[in-house]
Amino acid sequence: MTQVLVIGAGPTGLTAAVELARRGIAVRIFDKRDGPSPLSRAVGITPASIDLLTPSGAGPAIRSEAVRFDAMVMHQGADPILTLPLNFDDRSTVYGLPQDRTEAHLIDALARCGVTVEYNRPLTNYHVHGDHILADFGQHIHIEARYLIGADGSHSRVRATAGIHFDGHDLPGHWSIADVMSKTWPHKDSFAGYMLPGGEVAVVVPMASDRYRVISSLPDALKALPVTMEVDDLRRTSEFTIQVRQAERYRKGSVFLAGDAAHVHSPVGGRGMNLGIADAADLAARIAAGDLEGYEDTRMEVGEQVIHGSERARRMIQSTGAAKLVFQTAMRGLNHSESAKHAIVHQLLSG
Ligand SMILES: Cc1cc2nc3c(=O)[nH]c(=O)nc-3n(C[C@H](O)[C@H](O)[C@H](O)COP(=O)(O)OP(=O)(O)OC[C@H]3O[C@@H](n4cnc5c(N)ncnc54)[C@H](O)[C@@H]3O)c2cc1C
């Protein structure tokens, strides 16, 4: 019998599988897609994630391919009002890499442990029988395991089958994304955020040499920018909605939730993938140690903090009227204090 079944081969499921496999735990990982996703949602990777992924070799591989942000520059319209420097110590680096490349490095690390992702395997149901789980993948495929990890994203089948509520709300409206190539964009190594009239926002994030991700709360990310961006190649446009939700529990007996299956929030702060990687690394270490008691409490508390922090930041960035004025005045004031700016960066990247 396999010890652990991981459902979902996004960054969370891959991290769980890698961290179990490198400790010699028998693990199988399944995904309903027919192969690795070519799409990238997350870009920003924190030093904490790199540290967690270092023993498997995935961390150094990600770090050597990723771009390294120099600064985060916030603008009111087109005017810069706050520059947060990065790279001033080993906890203040943000790496940028398209999510599909991060996943590719995790898949390589998994292969080094002799495990491959089993694609075209959608979990349809599972049943708990005493101390083991029988997972059903349709077409008469049933697999037995001691533990089941639901790393199957925000619409988690594992969570639904366990009857675990996903409490929270959906934010109104659609956000837009454009992935572009631009040789002339001036902020080659900086994250650039733009606060626009009416509480709207736009950001430009470097992903690779001359490649950028533009995101906005307005329907057309490129048109939303208050400055001109010369686009040499428009690789992809897309849109997404934002949910702010957390599972009411992360564990039901031998079934565990991690990553977006357990929590979702806005991309402000760029924490979702990093949080999922941390959940998965924690859970794998506990399974290997045979000490699972603390997983739910520990990770639910961290998840709650990240969701609140991300929502607080989003509300400030999207504030209007007097609240916006206060927030922008405070931002301008921060420019004069290096120690305050360093503290904010550490806070943004903690965990
Ligand atoms: C625009 C945008 C920008 C973002 N930027 C950042 C960022 O900069 N930094 C950051 O940390 N986060 C960011 N995020 C969030 C990040 O993308 C997610 O938090 C992350 O992808 C979650 O990983 P996951 O593995 O938990 O879930 P997912 O990536 O959703 O993976 C779930 C996997 O499960 C599979 N699956 C689903 N159902 C089944 C089933 N029944 N059977 C088998 N397989 C199944 C799916 O095919 C999928 O491969 C961003 C999100 C968005 C939308």
PDB file of N, CA, C and O in Angstrom, residues 4 86 141 171 219 266 323 331 333:
ATOM      1  N   VAL A   4       1.253   7.644   1.032  1.00  0.00           N
ATOM      2  CA  VAL A   4       0.585   8.939   0.864  1.00  0.00           C
ATOM      3  C   VAL A   4       0.158   9.132  -0.592  1.00  0.00           C
ATOM      4  O   VAL A   4       0.954   8.926  -1.506  1.00  0.00           O
ATOM      5  N   LEU A  86      15.116  46.350  -1.897  1.00  0.00           N
ATOM      6  CA  LEU A  86      15.215  44.925  -1.566  1.00  0.00           C
ATOM      7  C   LEU A  86      16.692  44.539  -1.556  1.00  0.00           C
ATOM      8  O   LEU A  86      17.567  45.374  -1.844  1.00  0.00           O
ATOM      9  N   ILE A 141     -10.247   2.655 -11.583  1.00  0.00           N
ATOM     10  CA  ILE A 141      -8.920   2.759 -10.944  1.00  0.00           C
ATOM     11  C   ILE A 141      -9.123   3.176  -9.492  1.00  0.00           C
ATOM     12  O   ILE A 141      -9.640   4.261  -9.208  1.00  0.00           O
ATOM     13  N   LEU A 171     -14.702  38.592  -4.121  1.00  0.00           N
ATOM     14  CA  LEU A 171     -14.653  40.039  -4.378  1.00  0.00           C
ATOM     15  C   LEU A 171     -15.333  40.319  -5.712  1.00  0.00           C
ATOM     16  O   LEU A 171     -15.269  39.501  -6.638  1.00  0.00           O
ATOM     17  N   PRO A 219     -10.382  46.227 -16.647  1.00  0.00           N
ATOM     18  CA  PRO A 219     -10.537  45.109 -17.601  1.00  0.00           C
ATOM     19  C   PRO A 219      -9.365  44.910 -18.568  1.00  0.00           C
ATOM     20  O   PRO A 219      -9.165  43.808 -19.051  1.00  0.00           O
ATOM     21  N   SER A 266      -6.380  37.476  -2.350  1.00  0.00           N
ATOM     22  CA  SER A 266      -5.965  38.241  -3.530  1.00  0.00           C
ATOM     23  C   SER A 266      -4.465  38.075  -3.760  1.00  0.00           C
ATOM     24  O   SER A 266      -3.724  37.759  -2.821  1.00  0.00           O
ATOM     25  N   ALA A 323      -9.376  58.094   3.145  1.00  0.00           N
ATOM     26  CA  ALA A 323      -8.525  56.957   3.526  1.00  0.00           C
ATOM     27  C   ALA A 323      -7.325  56.857   2.576  1.00  0.00           C
ATOM     28  O   ALA A 323      -6.194  56.589   2.992  1.00  0.00           O
ATOM     29  N   MET A 331       2.746  56.752   3.097  1.00  0.00           N
ATOM     30  CA  MET A 331       3.743  56.142   2.198  1.00  0.00           C
ATOM     31  C   MET A 331       4.859  57.120   1.869  1.00  0.00           C
ATOM     32  O   MET A 331       6.033  56.775   1.915  1.00  0.00           O
ATOM     33  N   GLY A 333       5.824  59.577   3.657  1.00  0.00           N
ATOM     34  CA  GLY A 333       6.594  59.789   4.879  1.00  0.00           C
ATOM     35  C   GLY A 333       7.618  58.683   5.106  1.00  0.00           C
ATOM     36  O   GLY A 333       8.736  58.929   5.574  1.00  0.00           O
TER      37      GLY A 333
END
